[in-house]
Structure formats: C-alpha cells, structure tokens
Amino acid sequence: MSDKRQAKKEALRTRLLEVTTEQMRQNGIEDLRARDIAKEAGCAVGSLYTTFEDLDDLILHINSNTLQSLGAALALGQQEIDEPAARMEKLACDYLDFALQNYRLWRAVFDHKWPEEKPVPNWHLDNQHQLFLKIAIPLKELLPDADEELLLLEARTLFAAIHGIITLSLEERYAAVQKSILKQQIIKFTKLIIAGLRA
Amino acid sequence: MSDKRQAKKEALRTRLLEVTTEQMRQNGIEDLRARDIAKEAGCAVGSLYTTFEDLDDLILHINSNTLQSLGAALALGQQEIDEPAARMEKLACDYLDFALQNYRLWRAVFDHKWPEEKPVPNWHLDNQHQLFLKIAIPLKELLPDADEELLLLEARTLFAAIHGIITLSLEERYAAVQKSILKQQIIKFTKLIIAGLRA
C-alpha cells in the first residue's frame, strides 16, 4: 500500500472512532447504526466495514479506549500519595468520578454484548489486565504475602464490589445509594475493606 | 362485578403471570411480546391490557415476585444460625445460589428499564424495603449502635457490593471472578467485611 493510501486509511479509522465515540457519549450503544456513523464520518458504509470487521469490533475498540482512559485517570490520581490505604480510597473515588463524567461510555464497556461465538481479542484482554495491575499495586502493600495471582484475584473482586455499588446507585436501581452520599459511602466502604485486610 | 366474573378475571391474571414468568425464565425480557404471551395464555391481546396496564407493569409484577422469592430463600437460610457473621456469610451464599438457579428471572429484576416518566409503584418499593430489612437484621448485631436508617444504608451498600461481584462473574464481564471459585471468593469477601466491621 502506498504511503498516501495508508495515511488516508489511518485518517478514516481515526474519524470513524471519533464519530462513534461521540455518538456513544451522547446516546450509548442501543441506537448505534452503521449508516449513521458512516454518514457522520463522510464515508460509505462499505468503507466502515473495510476499516472494522463489524459494529461490535468498532465498539470494542472504543470500549478499550475507555478502559485505557480510566487506567490513565486512576494512575494520575495515585501520584504523590504514599500511604496504601489512602491510595485505595483515591482509586475508588477516582473510579466514581470517571463513571460520572463518562457515564454512557462507561456503561457501554459493561453493556456491550460481544458475540458469544467469537473469542474476545487478546489486545482487549491485555487492556483489562493492565487496569487490574494498577489496582493490585496498592493492594500489594496491604497484602505483602500475596503472590501476583492472588493479588489480581483480590483486585478483581474489590473492583467488582465498588463497581456494584456505583452501578446500582447511578442506575437508580434496587439497593441504590442516594447519589448525594455515594462518594461518602464509597469512602466508608473502602475504609471497611482496608480495616478488614489489616485485621 | 359478579363472583363468577371476578374469579375468571383472577384466573386470567394468574395464567398471564405464569406464562410470562416461564417465558422470562427461558429467554429473559429482551424478546418478550404481548402477542406471544396472550397466545400462550389463550386470551386476546386486549385482555392482557385490561389485566395489566402494559408490558412494563406485567414485568414489574414478576420482578416483584422474584424479589419475594429471593427474600423467602434468604429468610429460610437464616433459620437455625445464631452467629451474626455466619448468618451474613449464609446470606451472601444464598444470594449467589438464587442468582444461579433463577438466572434470567434475576437478571430481569436489574435489566428491566421502568419508564422514566412513571413513578415506580409503592407496592414494589415496599417489596424492596422488606428485602433490605432482612439483610439489616444480622447486621444489627455487628453494628449494635447503628439506627435503622444507617443499618438500611449499610445493608444496601453490602448488597450492592456482593451483587457487583456476582453479576460481573456470571456475565463473564470485566473483573469476572471464575465461576468455579466464585462462592469461595464471596465467602472470603464477606469475612473481610465482617473483620472490618469488628475492627
């Protein structure tokens, strides 16, 4: 492929990702249509399908970007905090803030149903793994004897617990904690976990 | 209304609930159609809409039944266990078992989107409240100084945390804990919470 053609292809890819990200940020994934995306990006529907395998593949790339942005936000918040318990608390609060500020993109990560018959691509699994490694770092200081496998298991479990509290609250579902006291409740819950880990 | 007409109305109501519950148990709520339900129940679509306000109302009645069954399962598991920490652990494990055994009905409770413009009926909110009261009972022994409002808040938070771990795992989502070790991980997590509460 010539350099020029390659550059054009890259530009289209970037534009499709931008346009779809914006549509997902506005409306989530429920009403996402290839035709609307192509129209907004100024290309033919066929060009979308030569750039991405299908709509699921396109959404997965955006969800992967969302996880990377989340990882970056969590890493940024950890800087200049030494104490592991304070870092765990900051992680939980930063996760809440990220969910609030990127609500529909964040929901898409959990609502998107990847086709059962296709394996989830490795690049996406790696991306998830990187996120849990970030949570495992402060946890290692609280659980110095745990090996990496155990730390990652605990990181996944704590993430899922905090995620459950935030999700039910933001969706105003059963067991919802009122939004006005959600951050305070997340902090209390993280302190409880840390007290348990240290007991 | 004559007794006979009233009895016929009640019978249709029961049949519609049974048929819809079975369809939800098999396929969830995504493909639920009034026409299919009426056909299976042997009534006209119009009769469905004189018995229930709309499909959302019908689903909410079934979700309320599911919450009641869950409450009954949790209450049964609590009998003959005195120690509050052991009771909390049993609650969490019974919740997992209920979710596994009634997977699609349980998902429907959380996936069903109630129309934003309509207030959730009080009978359904009462039903939820009863469930959290059940969780608050063993919690009261661990937090003897907490008033009812605080106990219910803590019960909701712990429920949401355990729910988050179970949901992500059963949906095989990000942060999923492998199903084979889920119960063990739930027990470990509950012990951690209890150690934190007692610290």
Short mmCIF file of C-alpha atoms in Angstrom, two decimals:
data_model
loop_
_atom_site.label_atom_id
_atom_site.label_comp_id
_atom_site.label_asym_id
_atom_site.label_seq_id
_atom_site.Cartn_x
_atom_site.Cartn_y
_atom_site.Cartn_z
CA MET A 1 0.00 0.00 0.00
CA SER A 2 1.37 3.45 -0.89
CA ASP A 3 2.16 5.85 1.97
CA LYS A 4 -0.60 8.16 0.81
CA ARG A 5 -3.21 5.40 0.73
CA GLN A 6 -2.04 4.18 4.13
CA ALA A 7 -2.35 7.71 5.58
CA LYS A 8 -5.86 8.05 4.15
CA LYS A 9 -6.83 4.73 5.68
CA GLU A 10 -5.49 5.80 9.06
CA ALA A 11 -7.34 9.11 8.86
CA LEU A 12 -10.63 7.33 8.13
CA ARG A 13 -10.05 4.95 11.02
CA THR A 14 -9.45 7.86 13.39
CA ARG A 15 -12.52 9.71 12.09
CA LEU A 16 -14.75 6.66 12.50
CA LEU A 17 -13.52 6.17 16.06
CA GLU A 18 -14.10 9.85 16.88
CA VAL A 19 -17.57 9.97 15.37
CA THR A 20 -18.68 6.74 17.06
CA THR A 21 -17.20 7.78 20.41
CA GLU A 22 -19.19 11.00 20.24
CA GLN A 23 -22.41 9.16 19.31
CA MET A 24 -21.85 6.71 22.17
CA ARG A 25 -21.11 9.57 24.57
CA GLN A 26 -24.44 11.18 23.61
CA ASN A 27 -26.73 8.16 23.27
CA GLY A 28 -24.99 4.99 24.39
CA ILE A 29 -24.84 1.90 22.20
CA GLU A 30 -28.51 0.99 21.89
CA ASP A 31 -29.32 3.02 18.80
CA LEU A 32 -25.91 2.91 17.15
CA ARG A 33 -26.29 2.32 13.38
CA ALA A 34 -23.51 1.78 10.81
CA ARG A 35 -25.36 4.03 8.35
CA ASP A 36 -25.48 6.98 10.76
CA ILE A 37 -21.82 6.58 11.65
CA ALA A 38 -20.72 6.44 8.01
CA LYS A 39 -22.84 9.47 7.15
CA GLU A 40 -21.39 11.50 10.00
CA ALA A 41 -17.83 10.41 9.10
CA GLY A 42 -18.47 11.26 5.43
CA CYS A 43 -17.71 7.79 4.06
CA ALA A 44 -19.62 4.89 2.51
CA VAL A 45 -21.00 2.16 4.78
CA GLY A 46 -18.73 -0.25 2.87
CA SER A 47 -15.66 1.76 3.94
CA LEU A 48 -16.68 1.33 7.58
CA TYR A 49 -16.70 -2.44 7.05
CA THR A 50 -13.28 -2.50 5.42
CA THR A 51 -11.88 -0.48 8.35
CA PHE A 52 -13.54 -2.51 11.14
CA GLU A 53 -14.77 -6.10 10.98
CA ASP A 54 -18.26 -5.12 12.14
CA LEU A 55 -20.04 -2.79 14.56
CA ASP A 56 -19.04 -4.99 17.53
CA ASP A 57 -15.38 -4.66 16.58
CA LEU A 58 -15.73 -0.87 16.34
CA ILE A 59 -17.48 -0.68 19.73
CA LEU A 60 -14.84 -2.92 21.31
CA HIS A 61 -12.09 -0.56 20.12
CA ILE A 62 -13.91 2.34 21.76
CA ASN A 63 -14.52 0.37 24.95
CA SER A 64 -10.82 -0.45 25.01
CA ASN A 65 -10.03 3.25 24.69
CA THR A 66 -12.42 3.94 27.58
CA LEU A 67 -10.61 1.38 29.75
CA GLN A 68 -7.28 2.99 28.82
CA SER A 69 -8.60 6.45 29.75
CA LEU A 70 -9.87 5.01 33.02
CA GLY A 71 -6.47 3.44 33.68
CA ALA A 72 -4.75 6.77 32.96
CA ALA A 73 -7.13 8.63 35.31
CA LEU A 74 -6.51 6.07 38.08
CA ALA A 75 -2.73 6.25 37.60
CA LEU A 76 -2.78 10.07 37.69
CA GLY A 77 -4.73 10.07 40.96
CA GLN A 78 -2.20 7.73 42.57
CA GLN A 79 0.72 10.09 42.09
CA GLU A 80 2.01 11.78 45.23
CA ILE A 81 0.04 9.52 47.58
CA ASP A 82 2.30 7.20 49.54
CA GLU A 83 0.03 5.55 52.06
CA PRO A 84 -1.57 2.42 50.54
CA ALA A 85 -4.94 2.81 52.32
CA ALA A 86 -5.22 6.41 51.13
CA ARG A 87 -4.34 5.21 47.62
CA MET A 88 -7.08 2.57 47.69
CA GLU A 89 -9.58 5.23 48.74
CA LYS A 90 -8.41 7.55 45.97
CA LEU A 91 -8.73 4.72 43.43
CA ALA A 92 -12.35 4.10 44.43
CA CYS A 93 -13.25 7.81 44.34
CA ASP A 94 -11.50 8.33 41.00
CA TYR A 95 -13.43 5.38 39.60
CA LEU A 96 -16.68 7.00 40.71
CA ASP A 97 -15.68 10.35 39.17
CA PHE A 98 -14.73 8.68 35.90
CA ALA A 99 -18.10 6.90 35.77
CA LEU A 100 -19.96 10.14 36.47
CA GLN A 101 -18.01 12.14 33.88
CA ASN A 102 -18.14 9.49 31.16
CA TYR A 103 -21.42 7.86 32.06
CA ARG A 104 -22.55 6.46 28.70
CA LEU A 105 -19.08 5.47 27.51
CA TRP A 106 -18.51 3.73 30.84
CA ARG A 107 -21.90 1.94 30.63
CA ALA A 108 -21.01 0.79 27.10
CA VAL A 109 -17.98 -1.08 28.46
CA PHE A 110 -20.33 -3.19 30.60
CA ASP A 111 -23.48 -3.22 28.45
CA HIS A 112 -21.97 -4.20 25.14
CA LYS A 113 -22.66 -7.85 24.38
CA TRP A 114 -19.74 -9.34 22.49
CA PRO A 115 -20.97 -12.14 20.16
CA GLU A 116 -20.76 -15.42 22.08
CA GLU A 117 -19.33 -17.38 19.15
CA LYS A 118 -16.26 -15.11 18.78
CA PRO A 119 -13.38 -15.11 21.26
CA VAL A 120 -12.68 -11.71 22.82
CA PRO A 121 -9.50 -10.42 21.08
CA ASN A 122 -6.29 -10.63 23.06
CA TRP A 123 -5.49 -6.90 22.72
CA HIS A 124 -8.67 -6.17 24.66
CA LEU A 125 -7.97 -8.75 27.36
CA ASP A 126 -4.46 -7.28 27.76
CA ASN A 127 -6.05 -3.91 28.19
CA GLN A 128 -8.23 -5.18 31.04
CA HIS A 129 -5.25 -6.90 32.63
CA GLN A 130 -3.34 -3.60 32.69
CA LEU A 131 -6.21 -1.99 34.60
CA PHE A 132 -6.23 -4.64 37.31
CA LEU A 133 -2.45 -4.47 37.65
CA LYS A 134 -2.96 -0.78 38.60
CA ILE A 135 -5.38 -1.75 41.37
CA ALA A 136 -3.10 -4.56 42.52
CA ILE A 137 -0.17 -2.19 43.24
CA PRO A 138 -1.55 -0.51 46.41
CA LEU A 139 -3.13 -3.83 47.38
CA LYS A 140 0.31 -5.47 47.44
CA GLU A 141 1.35 -3.18 50.28
CA LEU A 142 -1.72 -4.22 52.27
CA LEU A 143 -1.23 -7.92 51.44
CA PRO A 144 2.57 -8.28 51.32
CA ASP A 145 2.49 -12.11 51.38
CA ALA A 146 0.11 -12.50 48.42
CA ASP A 147 1.51 -13.66 45.07
CA GLU A 148 0.55 -11.91 41.82
CA GLU A 149 -2.27 -14.34 41.01
CA LEU A 150 -3.92 -13.81 44.40
CA LEU A 151 -3.41 -10.04 44.21
CA LEU A 152 -5.09 -9.89 40.80
CA LEU A 153 -7.98 -12.01 42.08
CA GLU A 154 -8.44 -9.68 45.05
CA ALA A 155 -8.12 -6.62 42.78
CA ARG A 156 -10.88 -8.01 40.51
CA THR A 157 -13.12 -8.77 43.49
CA LEU A 158 -12.71 -5.32 45.06
CA PHE A 159 -13.22 -3.66 41.70
CA ALA A 160 -16.44 -5.65 41.17
CA ALA A 161 -17.71 -4.72 44.66
CA ILE A 162 -17.10 -0.98 44.19
CA HIS A 163 -18.45 -1.26 40.65
CA GLY A 164 -21.64 -2.87 42.01
CA ILE A 165 -22.22 -0.05 44.49
CA ILE A 166 -21.61 2.63 41.85
CA THR A 167 -23.64 0.92 39.11
CA LEU A 168 -26.76 0.28 41.18
CA SER A 169 -26.60 3.83 42.52
CA LEU A 170 -26.10 5.60 39.19
CA GLU A 171 -28.78 3.46 37.53
CA GLU A 172 -31.06 4.23 40.48
CA ARG A 173 -31.70 0.53 40.80
CA TYR A 174 -32.58 -1.67 43.72
CA ALA A 175 -30.14 -1.15 46.52
CA ALA A 176 -29.28 2.25 45.15
CA VAL A 177 -27.37 4.53 47.48
CA GLN A 178 -28.57 8.13 47.01
CA LYS A 179 -26.21 9.91 44.61
CA SER A 180 -25.65 12.76 47.09
CA ILE A 181 -23.98 10.44 49.61
CA LEU A 182 -22.45 7.97 47.16
CA LYS A 183 -18.87 9.24 47.41
CA GLN A 184 -19.03 9.33 51.19
CA GLN A 185 -20.40 5.77 51.20
CA ILE A 186 -17.67 4.56 48.81
CA ILE A 187 -15.01 6.02 51.10
CA LYS A 188 -16.60 4.37 54.14
CA PHE A 189 -16.78 1.06 52.31
CA THR A 190 -13.13 1.25 51.23
CA LYS A 191 -12.08 2.02 54.81
CA LEU A 192 -14.06 -1.03 55.96
CA ILE A 193 -12.27 -3.25 53.42
CA ILE A 194 -8.88 -1.90 54.48
CA ALA A 195 -9.70 -2.40 58.18
CA GLY A 196 -10.69 -5.98 57.27
CA LEU A 197 -7.46 -6.55 55.35
CA ARG A 198 -5.44 -5.27 58.30
CA ALA A 199 -7.40 -7.15 60.99
CA MET B 1 -68.71 -7.46 39.29
CA SER B 2 -70.28 -10.91 39.84
CA ASP B 3 -68.29 -13.51 41.78
CA LYS B 4 -68.00 -15.65 38.69
CA ARG B 5 -66.68 -12.81 36.57
CA GLN B 6 -64.26 -11.85 39.34
CA ALA B 7 -62.99 -15.46 39.59
CA LYS B 8 -62.48 -15.58 35.81
CA LYS B 9 -60.53 -12.33 35.95
CA GLU B 10 -58.31 -13.65 38.73
CA ALA B 11 -57.70 -16.88 36.82
CA LEU B 12 -56.62 -14.95 33.72
CA ARG B 13 -54.32 -12.77 35.82
CA THR B 14 -52.67 -15.85 37.34
CA ARG B 15 -52.33 -17.50 33.92
CA LEU B 16 -50.73 -14.40 32.39
CA LEU B 17 -48.25 -14.18 35.27
CA GLU B 18 -47.39 -17.89 34.95
CA VAL B 19 -46.95 -17.79 31.18
CA THR B 20 -44.82 -14.64 31.28
CA THR B 21 -42.70 -15.93 34.17
CA GLU B 22 -41.97 -19.07 32.17
CA GLN B 23 -41.09 -17.06 29.03
CA MET B 24 -38.81 -14.81 31.09
CA ARG B 25 -37.20 -17.83 32.76
CA GLN B 26 -36.42 -19.27 29.30
CA ASN B 27 -35.46 -16.16 27.33
CA GLY B 28 -35.25 -13.13 29.60
CA ILE B 29 -37.11 -9.91 28.82
CA GLU B 30 -35.49 -8.85 25.56
CA ASP B 31 -37.84 -10.65 23.18
CA LEU B 32 -40.98 -10.55 25.31
CA ARG B 33 -44.02 -9.71 23.14
CA ALA B 34 -47.61 -9.12 24.29
CA ARG B 35 -48.89 -11.14 21.32
CA ASP B 36 -46.85 -14.24 22.22
CA ILE B 37 -47.90 -14.03 25.87
CA ALA B 38 -51.61 -13.69 25.02
CA LYS B 39 -51.39 -16.57 22.54
CA GLU B 40 -49.72 -18.84 25.10
CA ALA B 41 -52.26 -17.82 27.78
CA GLY B 42 -55.12 -18.40 25.35
CA CYS B 43 -56.57 -14.89 25.56
CA ALA B 44 -56.84 -11.84 23.31
CA VAL B 45 -54.09 -9.20 23.41
CA GLY B 46 -56.80 -6.76 24.57
CA SER B 47 -57.48 -8.93 27.64
CA LEU B 48 -53.81 -8.71 28.59
CA TYR B 49 -54.13 -4.92 28.54
CA THR B 50 -57.25 -4.87 30.70
CA THR B 51 -55.50 -7.13 33.24
CA PHE B 52 -52.18 -5.22 33.33
CA GLU B 53 -51.55 -1.58 32.40
CA ASP B 54 -48.85 -2.52 29.92
CA LEU B 55 -45.95 -4.92 29.44
CA ASP B 56 -43.81 -2.95 31.92
CA ASP B 57 -46.48 -3.35 34.60
CA LEU B 58 -46.65 -7.10 33.93
CA ILE B 59 -42.85 -7.45 34.10
CA LEU B 60 -42.73 -5.39 37.31
CA HIS B 61 -45.21 -7.78 38.94
CA ILE B 62 -42.99 -10.71 38.01
CA ASN B 63 -39.87 -8.91 39.20
CA SER B 64 -41.64 -8.22 42.48
CA ASN B 65 -42.45 -11.94 42.77
CA THR B 66 -38.78 -12.70 42.11
CA LEU B 67 -37.72 -10.35 44.92
CA GLN B 68 -40.24 -12.03 47.23
CA SER B 69 -38.91 -15.49 46.35
CA LEU B 70 -35.40 -14.20 46.97
CA GLY B 71 -36.48 -12.81 50.35
CA ALA B 72 -38.08 -16.14 51.25
CA ALA B 73 -34.91 -18.04 50.24
CA LEU B 74 -32.75 -15.69 52.34
CA ALA B 75 -35.07 -15.99 55.35
CA LEU B 76 -35.09 -19.80 55.11
CA GLY B 77 -31.29 -19.93 55.04
CA GLN B 78 -31.09 -17.79 58.19
CA GLN B 79 -33.05 -20.22 60.34
CA GLU B 80 -31.03 -22.14 62.90
CA ILE B 81 -27.94 -19.96 62.50
CA ASP B 82 -27.28 -17.85 65.58
CA GLU B 83 -23.91 -16.28 65.00
CA PRO B 84 -24.30 -12.99 63.03
CA ALA B 85 -21.08 -13.39 60.98
CA ALA B 86 -22.11 -16.90 59.94
CA ARG B 87 -25.54 -15.52 59.02
CA MET B 88 -24.03 -12.78 56.85
CA GLU B 89 -21.95 -15.41 55.04
CA LYS B 90 -25.02 -17.59 54.52
CA LEU B 91 -26.96 -14.60 53.17
CA ALA B 92 -24.25 -13.91 50.57
CA CYS B 93 -24.01 -17.58 49.52
CA ASP B 94 -27.80 -17.95 49.34
CA TYR B 95 -27.93 -14.86 47.15
CA LEU B 96 -25.40 -16.42 44.79
CA ASP B 97 -27.35 -19.71 44.69
CA PHE B 98 -30.59 -17.88 43.98
CA ALA B 99 -28.96 -15.96 41.11
CA LEU B 100 -27.54 -19.18 39.65
CA GLN B 101 -30.82 -21.09 39.91
CA ASN B 102 -33.02 -18.27 38.61
CA TYR B 103 -30.53 -16.59 36.34
CA ARG B 104 -32.81 -14.92 33.77
CA LEU B 105 -35.55 -14.00 36.24
CA TRP B 106 -32.89 -12.49 38.49
CA ARG B 107 -31.31 -10.58 35.57
CA ALA B 108 -34.76 -9.23 34.65
CA VAL B 109 -35.03 -7.55 38.07
CA PHE B 110 -31.94 -5.50 37.23
CA ASP B 111 -32.20 -5.23 33.42
CA HIS B 112 -35.80 -4.11 33.14
CA LYS B 113 -35.98 -0.39 32.38
CA TRP B 114 -39.02 1.12 34.07
CA PRO B 115 -40.31 4.11 32.03
CA GLU B 116 -38.62 7.25 33.38
CA GLU B 117 -41.80 9.32 33.27
CA LYS B 118 -43.75 6.97 35.58
CA PRO B 119 -43.06 6.72 39.31
CA VAL B 120 -42.20 3.20 40.49
CA PRO B 121 -45.34 1.92 42.29
CA ASN B 122 -45.23 1.86 46.07
CA TRP B 123 -46.05 -1.85 46.35
CA HIS B 124 -42.82 -2.59 44.51
CA LEU B 125 -40.75 -0.20 46.65
CA ASP B 126 -42.20 -1.81 49.79
CA ASN B 127 -41.16 -5.15 48.42
CA GLN B 128 -37.57 -3.98 48.04
CA HIS B 129 -37.62 -2.47 51.50
CA GLN B 130 -38.64 -5.83 53.00
CA LEU B 131 -35.62 -7.44 51.36
CA PHE B 132 -33.17 -4.96 52.84
CA LEU B 133 -34.76 -5.30 56.27
CA LYS B 134 -33.82 -9.00 56.10
CA ILE B 135 -30.18 -8.13 55.44
CA ALA B 136 -30.23 -5.47 58.15
CA ILE B 137 -31.15 -8.00 60.89
CA PRO B 138 -27.79 -9.81 61.17
CA LEU B 139 -26.03 -6.52 60.50
CA LYS B 140 -27.64 -5.01 63.60
CA GLU B 141 -25.78 -7.49 65.77
CA LEU B 142 -22.48 -6.47 64.16
CA LEU B 143 -23.32 -2.75 64.40
CA PRO B 144 -25.31 -2.51 67.65
CA ASP B 145 -25.08 1.30 67.84
CA ALA B 146 -26.45 1.97 64.34
CA ASP B 147 -30.01 3.28 63.96
CA GLU B 148 -32.39 1.77 61.41
CA GLU B 149 -31.60 4.34 58.72
CA LEU B 150 -27.86 3.66 58.93
CA LEU B 151 -28.42 -0.12 59.07
CA LEU B 152 -30.52 0.01 55.90
CA LEU B 153 -27.90 2.15 54.16
CA GLU B 154 -25.19 -0.35 55.11
CA ALA B 155 -27.41 -3.26 54.06
CA ARG B 156 -27.94 -1.65 50.64
CA THR B 157 -24.23 -0.99 50.22
CA LEU B 158 -23.19 -4.53 51.15
CA PHE B 159 -25.90 -5.97 48.93
CA ALA B 160 -24.67 -3.84 46.02
CA ALA B 161 -21.06 -4.94 46.59
CA ILE B 162 -21.90 -8.66 46.67
CA HIS B 163 -24.27 -8.11 43.75
CA GLY B 164 -21.44 -6.48 41.76
CA ILE B 165 -19.10 -9.42 42.31
CA ILE B 166 -21.79 -11.96 41.36
CA THR B 167 -23.07 -10.02 38.34
CA LEU B 168 -19.71 -9.39 36.71
CA SER B 169 -18.74 -13.00 37.31
CA LEU B 170 -21.93 -14.58 35.96
CA GLU B 171 -21.94 -12.27 32.95
CA GLU B 172 -18.28 -13.12 32.40
CA ARG B 173 -17.55 -9.43 32.21
CA TYR B 174 -14.52 -7.39 33.07
CA ALA B 175 -13.32 -8.21 36.52
CA ALA B 176 -15.08 -11.54 36.37
CA VAL B 177 -14.10 -14.00 39.05
CA GLN B 178 -14.05 -17.52 37.56
CA LYS B 179 -17.35 -19.23 38.31
CA SER B 180 -15.60 -22.24 39.85
CA ILE B 181 -14.16 -20.13 42.68
CA LEU B 182 -16.97 -17.59 42.96
CA LYS B 183 -18.60 -18.99 46.10
CA GLN B 184 -15.24 -19.30 47.83
CA GLN B 185 -14.42 -15.70 46.87
CA ILE B 186 -17.82 -14.46 48.11
CA ILE B 187 -17.22 -16.15 51.48
CA LYS B 188 -13.72 -14.64 51.71
CA PHE B 189 -15.11 -11.21 50.84
CA THR B 190 -17.88 -11.45 53.46
CA LYS B 191 -15.34 -12.48 56.11
CA LEU B 192 -13.25 -9.45 55.14
CA ILE B 193 -16.25 -7.14 55.57
CA ILE B 194 -17.07 -8.67 58.95
CA ALA B 195 -13.46 -8.36 60.10
CA GLY B 196 -13.62 -4.71 59.03
CA LEU B 197 -16.88 -4.15 60.90
CA ARG B 198 -15.38 -5.66 64.04
CA ALA B 199 -12.01 -3.90 63.80
#
